[in-house]
Coordinates of C-alpha atoms in Angstrom, one line a residue:
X1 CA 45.7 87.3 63.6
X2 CA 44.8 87.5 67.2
X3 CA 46.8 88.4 69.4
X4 CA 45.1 88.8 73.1
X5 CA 44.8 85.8 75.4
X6 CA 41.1 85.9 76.0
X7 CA 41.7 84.7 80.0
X8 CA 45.1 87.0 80.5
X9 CA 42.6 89.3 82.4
X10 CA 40.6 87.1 84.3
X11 CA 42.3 87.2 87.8
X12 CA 38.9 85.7 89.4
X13 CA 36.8 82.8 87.8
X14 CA 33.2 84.1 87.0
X15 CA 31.1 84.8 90.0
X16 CA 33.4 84.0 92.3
X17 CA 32.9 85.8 95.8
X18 CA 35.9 88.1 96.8
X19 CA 36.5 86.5 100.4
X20 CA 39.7 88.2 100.8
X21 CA 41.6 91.8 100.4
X22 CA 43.8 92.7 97.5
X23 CA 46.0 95.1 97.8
X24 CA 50.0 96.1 96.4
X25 CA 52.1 97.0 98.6
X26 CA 54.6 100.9 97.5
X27 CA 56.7 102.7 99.0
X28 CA 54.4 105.2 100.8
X29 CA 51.9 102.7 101.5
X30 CA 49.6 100.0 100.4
X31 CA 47.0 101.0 97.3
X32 CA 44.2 99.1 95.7
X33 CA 45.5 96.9 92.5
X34 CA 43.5 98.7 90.0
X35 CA 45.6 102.1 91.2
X36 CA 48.6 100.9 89.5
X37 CA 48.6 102.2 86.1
X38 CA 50.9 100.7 83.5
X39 CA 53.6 99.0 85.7
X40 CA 57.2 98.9 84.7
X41 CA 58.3 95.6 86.6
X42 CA 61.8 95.3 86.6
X43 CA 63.7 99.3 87.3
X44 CA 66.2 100.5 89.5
X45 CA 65.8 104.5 90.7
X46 CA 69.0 104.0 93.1
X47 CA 71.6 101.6 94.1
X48 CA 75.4 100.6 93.8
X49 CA 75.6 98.3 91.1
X50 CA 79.6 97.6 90.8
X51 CA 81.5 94.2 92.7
X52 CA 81.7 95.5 96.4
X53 CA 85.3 95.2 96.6
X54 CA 87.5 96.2 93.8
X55 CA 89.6 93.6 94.2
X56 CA 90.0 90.6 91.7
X57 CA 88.1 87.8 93.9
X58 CA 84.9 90.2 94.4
X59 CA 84.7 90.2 90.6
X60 CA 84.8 87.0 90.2
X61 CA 82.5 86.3 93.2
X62 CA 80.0 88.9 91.2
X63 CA 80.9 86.3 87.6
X64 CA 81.9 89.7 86.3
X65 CA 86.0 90.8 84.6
X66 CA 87.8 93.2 86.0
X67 CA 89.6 95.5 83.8
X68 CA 92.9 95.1 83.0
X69 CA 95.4 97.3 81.8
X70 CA 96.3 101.1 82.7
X71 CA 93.8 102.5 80.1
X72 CA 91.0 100.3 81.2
X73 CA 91.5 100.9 84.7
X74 CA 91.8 104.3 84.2
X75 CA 88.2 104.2 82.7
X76 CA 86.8 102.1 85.1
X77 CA 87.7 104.8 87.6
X78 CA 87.1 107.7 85.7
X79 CA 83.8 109.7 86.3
X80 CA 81.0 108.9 83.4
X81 CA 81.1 111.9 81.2
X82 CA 79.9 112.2 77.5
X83 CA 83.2 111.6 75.6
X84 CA 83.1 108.2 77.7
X85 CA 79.7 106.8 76.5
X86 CA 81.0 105.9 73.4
X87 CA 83.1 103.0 74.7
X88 CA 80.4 102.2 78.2
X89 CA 78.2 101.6 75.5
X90 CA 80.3 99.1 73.5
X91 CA 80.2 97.3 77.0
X92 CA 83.6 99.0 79.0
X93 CA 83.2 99.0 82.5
X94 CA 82.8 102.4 84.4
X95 CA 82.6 102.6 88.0
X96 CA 80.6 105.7 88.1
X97 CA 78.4 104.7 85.4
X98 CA 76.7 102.0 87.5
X99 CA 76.6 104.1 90.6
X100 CA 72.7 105.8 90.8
X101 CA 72.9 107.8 93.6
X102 CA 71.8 111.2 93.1
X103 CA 68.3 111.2 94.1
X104 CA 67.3 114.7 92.9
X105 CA 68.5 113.0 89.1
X106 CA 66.4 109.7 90.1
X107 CA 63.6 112.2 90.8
X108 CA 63.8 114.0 87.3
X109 CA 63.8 110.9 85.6
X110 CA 60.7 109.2 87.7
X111 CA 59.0 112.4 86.8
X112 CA 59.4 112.0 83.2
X113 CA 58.3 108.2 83.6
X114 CA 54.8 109.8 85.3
X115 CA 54.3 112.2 82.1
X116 CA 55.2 109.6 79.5
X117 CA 51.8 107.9 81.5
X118 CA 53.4 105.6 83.8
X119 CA 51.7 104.7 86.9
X120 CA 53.9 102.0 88.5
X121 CA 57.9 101.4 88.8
X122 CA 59.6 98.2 90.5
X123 CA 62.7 99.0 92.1
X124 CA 63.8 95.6 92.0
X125 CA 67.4 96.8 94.5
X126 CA 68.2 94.2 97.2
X127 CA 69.8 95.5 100.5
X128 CA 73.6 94.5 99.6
X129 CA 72.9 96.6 96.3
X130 CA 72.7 99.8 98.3
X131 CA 69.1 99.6 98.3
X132 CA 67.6 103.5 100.0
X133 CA 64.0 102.6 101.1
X134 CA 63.4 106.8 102.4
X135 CA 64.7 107.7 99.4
X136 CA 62.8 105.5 97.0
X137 CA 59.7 107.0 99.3
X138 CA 61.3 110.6 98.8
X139 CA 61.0 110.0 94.8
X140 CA 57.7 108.6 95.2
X141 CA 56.1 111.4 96.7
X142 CA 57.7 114.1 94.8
X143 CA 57.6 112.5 91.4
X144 CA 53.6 111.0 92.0
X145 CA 54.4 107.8 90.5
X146 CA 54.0 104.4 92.4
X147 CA 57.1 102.8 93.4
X148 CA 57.1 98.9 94.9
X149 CA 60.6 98.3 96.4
X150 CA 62.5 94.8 96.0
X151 CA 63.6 93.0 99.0
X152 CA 66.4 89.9 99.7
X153 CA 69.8 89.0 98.4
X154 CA 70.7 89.4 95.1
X155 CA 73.8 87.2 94.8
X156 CA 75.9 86.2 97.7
X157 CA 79.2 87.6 96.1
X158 CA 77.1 91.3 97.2
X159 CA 76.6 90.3 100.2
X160 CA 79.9 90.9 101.9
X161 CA 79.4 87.9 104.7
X162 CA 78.6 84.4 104.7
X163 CA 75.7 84.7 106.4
X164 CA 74.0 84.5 103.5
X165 CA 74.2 80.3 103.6
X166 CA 72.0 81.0 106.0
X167 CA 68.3 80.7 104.7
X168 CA 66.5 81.2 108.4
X169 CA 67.7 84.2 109.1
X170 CA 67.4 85.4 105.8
X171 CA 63.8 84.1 105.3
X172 CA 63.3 86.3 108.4
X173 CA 64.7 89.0 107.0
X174 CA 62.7 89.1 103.7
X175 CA 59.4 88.5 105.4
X176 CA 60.3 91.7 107.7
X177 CA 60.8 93.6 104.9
X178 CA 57.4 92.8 103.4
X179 CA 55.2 92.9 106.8
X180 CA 57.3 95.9 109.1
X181 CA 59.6 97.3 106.4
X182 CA 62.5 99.5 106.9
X183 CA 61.9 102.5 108.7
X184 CA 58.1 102.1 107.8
X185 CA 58.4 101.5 104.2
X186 CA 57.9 98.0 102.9
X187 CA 58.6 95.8 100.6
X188 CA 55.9 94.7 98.1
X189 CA 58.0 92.1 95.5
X190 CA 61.2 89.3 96.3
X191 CA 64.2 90.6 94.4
X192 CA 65.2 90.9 92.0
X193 CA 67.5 88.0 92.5
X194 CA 70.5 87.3 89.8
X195 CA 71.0 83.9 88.0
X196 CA 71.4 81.4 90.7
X197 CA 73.1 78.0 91.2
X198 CA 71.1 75.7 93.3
X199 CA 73.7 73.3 93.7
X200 CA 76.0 75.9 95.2
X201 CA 75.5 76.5 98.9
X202 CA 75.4 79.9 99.3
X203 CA 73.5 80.7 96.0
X204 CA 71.0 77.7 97.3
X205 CA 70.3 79.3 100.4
X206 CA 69.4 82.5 99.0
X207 CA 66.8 80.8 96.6
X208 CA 65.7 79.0 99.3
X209 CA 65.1 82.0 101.7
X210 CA 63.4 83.7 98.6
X211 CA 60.9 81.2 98.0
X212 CA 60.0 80.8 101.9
X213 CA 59.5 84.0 102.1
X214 CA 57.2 84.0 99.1
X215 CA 55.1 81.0 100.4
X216 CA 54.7 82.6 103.8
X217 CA 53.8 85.9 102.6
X218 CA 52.4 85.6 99.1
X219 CA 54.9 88.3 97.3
X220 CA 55.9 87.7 93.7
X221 CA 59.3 87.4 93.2
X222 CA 61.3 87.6 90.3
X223 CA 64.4 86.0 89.2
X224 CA 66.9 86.3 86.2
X225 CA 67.2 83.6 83.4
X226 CA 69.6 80.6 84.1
X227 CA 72.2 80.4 80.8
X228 CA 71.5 77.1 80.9
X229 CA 68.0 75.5 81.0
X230 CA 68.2 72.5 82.7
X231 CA 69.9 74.8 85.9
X232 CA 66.9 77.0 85.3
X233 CA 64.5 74.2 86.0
X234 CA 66.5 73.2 88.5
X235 CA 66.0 76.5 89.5
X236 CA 62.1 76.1 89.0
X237 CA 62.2 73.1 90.9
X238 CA 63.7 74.4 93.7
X239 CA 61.1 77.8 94.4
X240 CA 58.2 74.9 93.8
X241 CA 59.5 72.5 96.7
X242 CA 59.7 75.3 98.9
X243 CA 56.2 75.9 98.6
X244 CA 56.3 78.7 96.1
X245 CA 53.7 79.5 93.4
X246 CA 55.2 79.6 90.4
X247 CA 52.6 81.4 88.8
X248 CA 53.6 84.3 91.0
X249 CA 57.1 84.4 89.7
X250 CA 58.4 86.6 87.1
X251 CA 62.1 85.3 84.9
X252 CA 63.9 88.1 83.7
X253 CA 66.1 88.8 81.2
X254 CA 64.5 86.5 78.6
X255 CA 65.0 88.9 75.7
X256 CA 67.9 87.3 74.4
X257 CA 65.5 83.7 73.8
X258 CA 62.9 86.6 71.8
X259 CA 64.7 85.5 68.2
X260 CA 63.6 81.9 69.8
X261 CA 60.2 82.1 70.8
X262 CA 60.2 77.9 71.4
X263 CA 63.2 78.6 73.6
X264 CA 60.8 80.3 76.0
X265 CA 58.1 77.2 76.0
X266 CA 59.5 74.9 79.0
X267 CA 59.8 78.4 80.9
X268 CA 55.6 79.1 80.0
X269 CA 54.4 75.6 80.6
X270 CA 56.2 76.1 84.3
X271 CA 53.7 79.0 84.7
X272 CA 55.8 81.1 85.0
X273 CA 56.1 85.1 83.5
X274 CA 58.9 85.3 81.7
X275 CA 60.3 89.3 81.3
X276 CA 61.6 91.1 78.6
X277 CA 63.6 93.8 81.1
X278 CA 66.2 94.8 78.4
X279 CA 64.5 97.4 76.4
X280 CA 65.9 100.5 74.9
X281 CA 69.3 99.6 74.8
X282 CA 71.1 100.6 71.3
X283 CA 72.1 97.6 69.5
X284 CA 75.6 96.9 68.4
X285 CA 78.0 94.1 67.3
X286 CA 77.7 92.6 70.7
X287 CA 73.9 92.5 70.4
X288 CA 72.1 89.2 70.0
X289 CA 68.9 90.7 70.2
X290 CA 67.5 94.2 69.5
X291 CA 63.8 95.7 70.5
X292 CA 62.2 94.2 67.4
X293 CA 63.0 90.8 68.3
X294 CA 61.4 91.4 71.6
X295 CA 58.0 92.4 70.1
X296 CA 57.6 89.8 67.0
X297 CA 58.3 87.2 70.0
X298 CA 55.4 89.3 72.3
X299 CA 53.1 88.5 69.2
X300 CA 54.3 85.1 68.3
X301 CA 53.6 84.4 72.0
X302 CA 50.1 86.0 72.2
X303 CA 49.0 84.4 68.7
X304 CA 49.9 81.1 71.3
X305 CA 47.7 82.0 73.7
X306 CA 50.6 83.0 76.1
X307 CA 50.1 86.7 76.6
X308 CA 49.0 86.8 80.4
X309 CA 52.7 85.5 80.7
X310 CA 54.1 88.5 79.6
X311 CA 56.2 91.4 81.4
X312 CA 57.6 94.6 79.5
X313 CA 60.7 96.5 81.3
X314 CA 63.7 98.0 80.4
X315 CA 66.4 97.0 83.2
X316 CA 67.3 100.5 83.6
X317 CA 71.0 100.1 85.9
X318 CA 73.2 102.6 85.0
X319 CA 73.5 106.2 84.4
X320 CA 74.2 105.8 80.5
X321 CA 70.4 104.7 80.5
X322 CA 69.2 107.4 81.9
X323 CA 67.4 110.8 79.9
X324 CA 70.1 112.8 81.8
X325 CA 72.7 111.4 79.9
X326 CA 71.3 110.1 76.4
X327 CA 69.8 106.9 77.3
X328 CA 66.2 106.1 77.0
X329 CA 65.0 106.5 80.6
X330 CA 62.0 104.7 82.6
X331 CA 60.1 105.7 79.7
X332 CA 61.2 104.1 76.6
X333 CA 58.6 101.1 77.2
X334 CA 55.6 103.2 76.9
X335 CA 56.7 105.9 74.7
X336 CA 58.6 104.0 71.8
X337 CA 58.2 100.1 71.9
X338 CA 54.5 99.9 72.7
X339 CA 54.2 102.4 69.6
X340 CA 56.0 99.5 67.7
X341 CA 53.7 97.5 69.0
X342 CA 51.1 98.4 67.8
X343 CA 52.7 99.2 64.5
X344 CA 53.3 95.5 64.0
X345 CA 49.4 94.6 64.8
X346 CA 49.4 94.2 68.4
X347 CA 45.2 95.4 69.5
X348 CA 44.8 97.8 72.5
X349 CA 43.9 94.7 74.7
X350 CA 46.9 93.0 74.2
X351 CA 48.6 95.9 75.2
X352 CA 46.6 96.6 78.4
X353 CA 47.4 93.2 78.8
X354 CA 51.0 93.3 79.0
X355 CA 51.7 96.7 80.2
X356 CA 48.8 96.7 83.2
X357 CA 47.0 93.4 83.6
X358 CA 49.8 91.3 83.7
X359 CA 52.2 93.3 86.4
X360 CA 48.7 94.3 88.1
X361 CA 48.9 90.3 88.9
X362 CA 52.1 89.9 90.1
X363 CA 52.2 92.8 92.6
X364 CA 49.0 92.0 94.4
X365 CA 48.6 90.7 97.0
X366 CA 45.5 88.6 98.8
X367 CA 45.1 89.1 102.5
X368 CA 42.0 87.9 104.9
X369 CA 39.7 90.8 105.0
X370 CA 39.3 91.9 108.9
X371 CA 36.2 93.7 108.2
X372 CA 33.7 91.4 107.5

């Protein structure tokens, strides 16, 4: 069975004349594409992940429920330690547990990325998610891995002002990010934004700003999965009229659609890639989905011809995922489900494909050269 899209790798048609520069854009600078490595795109080193406020509205602004109860509480506010993974794991919320802030940790774990042979990490952290551009640059340069920061609004219940119904000023923000940077360090990717409403003002705007910003720069920018899939073509829709490329956006959190590979079809004909981000994560009774799923569909879909669509990450948001405290770390991807990858019959081009080729594609960027 074949399982590699013979044109997933062909970035340029034959013969064609590169008029322009390509180039991806990390944290301690811009590299040549074919520097990346495998590229994992779709991680989180640090950030505050928990409603802003812990107050019942930011919650709901956030589409997340607070805890209830004295016992819950209590373990929302307790700090993460092992006897609590049990129940964090079954899906009970823990302040501390979606806190990454301890960069020496974040280092540790990049480090074990770089030996498990990873070249490339997405922190996909907006600003009002705590986002630490001199740290992610910190981590960078001890660690030796790659690291492309995210830039934009996540959702506007983060964002802690109106402001964000505001797509100007936030376009200008986002294209600051990815030509100045903060404090010298840029962004190189849009994102990662959550599921958005386009028919809700503030949740509009932020789409809208993100798409701008994308057509005036040329940054990918990647997006979660709408529930529902008309909103997600609305959502489509929207980055497109805004001049966009959708073939420089990347939908996340798709794996719960793997057990449905025709469920990801209208997403693919849009041009999109759509990204499996939730790998490693132990399965249990909540579980609509587990790893295996994810790479019969990454077959089904290359035996379709569909594998240059194809992104492999695994989401990693909170300290339960990390090494440090019995999760499966940046690595899991590259040490344990491209193994079962290949187990199941996927070639080694098919796996280049997916793990470098694709994510290669989506972080670089094409700029005039100035030296010809």
């Amino acid at each position: 069975m074949p399982t590699t899209d013979p044109t997933a790798a062909a970035v340029h048609p034959p013969g064609a004349a590169r008029a322009a520069r390509e180039t991806v854009v990390t944290v301690t600078g811009e590299i040549a594409p074919d520097a990346l490595g495998p590229v994992l795109p779709r991680e989180h080193l640090l950030g505050d992940f928990a409603p802003p406020h812990d107050t019942p509205a930011s919650w709901a602004a956030t589409g997340r429920e607070r805890p209830t109860g004295a016992g819950r509480l209590a373990l929302y506010r307790a700090p993460l330690t092992m006897d609590l993974l049990g129940e964090v794991g079954m899906g009970a919320p823990n302040r501390d547990d979606w806190l990454l802030d301890d960069e020496a940790l974040a280092t540790a774990e990049a480090t074990a990325l770089r030996r498990a042979g990873g070249g490339t990490l997405v922190d996909a952290t907006t600003d009002p998610l705590a986002r630490r551009p001199a740290g992610l640059r910190r981590i960078a340069e001890a660690s030796g891995l790659h690291v492309v920061m995210g830039s934009g609004c996540h959702h506007p219940g983060w964002s802690g002002e109106p402001a964000g119904s505001d797509p100007g000023r936030l376009t200008e923000e986002i294209v600051r990010d990815l030509t100045e940077g903060v404090d010298g360090v840029r962004a190189g990717i849009i994102g990662a934004l959550a599921a958005l409403d386009p028919r809700e003002g503030a949740e509009r705007a932020v789409l809208v700003a993100a798409a701008r910003a994308s057509a005036a720069t040329g940054a990918a920018l990647t997006i979660d999965r709408s529930a529902d899939p008309a909103d997600q073509q609305r959502v489509l829709d929207l980055i497109a009229e805004q001049g966009a490329d959708l073939a420089r956006v990347a939908v996340g959190h798709c794996d719960p659609l793997a057990p449905r590979p025709d469920d990801l079809e209208p997403l693919l004909e849009r041009g999109v890639f759509v990204q499996f981000d939730r790998l490693g994560r132990l399965p249990s009774v909540r579980s609509v989905c587990d790893d295996q799923d994810v790479a019969a569909a990454v077959l089904e879909l290359a035996r379709r011809g569909r594998a240059g669509q194809i992104l492999l990450s695994q989401g990693v948001r909170a300290k339960s995922q990390l090494l440090a405290y019995g999760g499966g770390g940046y690595g899991f991807v590259l040490e344990q489900f491209v193994p079962c990858l290949r187990m199941l019959g996927a070639d080694e081009a098919l796996v280049e494909t997916v793990t470098v080729t694709n994510p290669r594609r989506l972080l670089t960027l094409t700029t005039p050269r100035t030296d010809q």
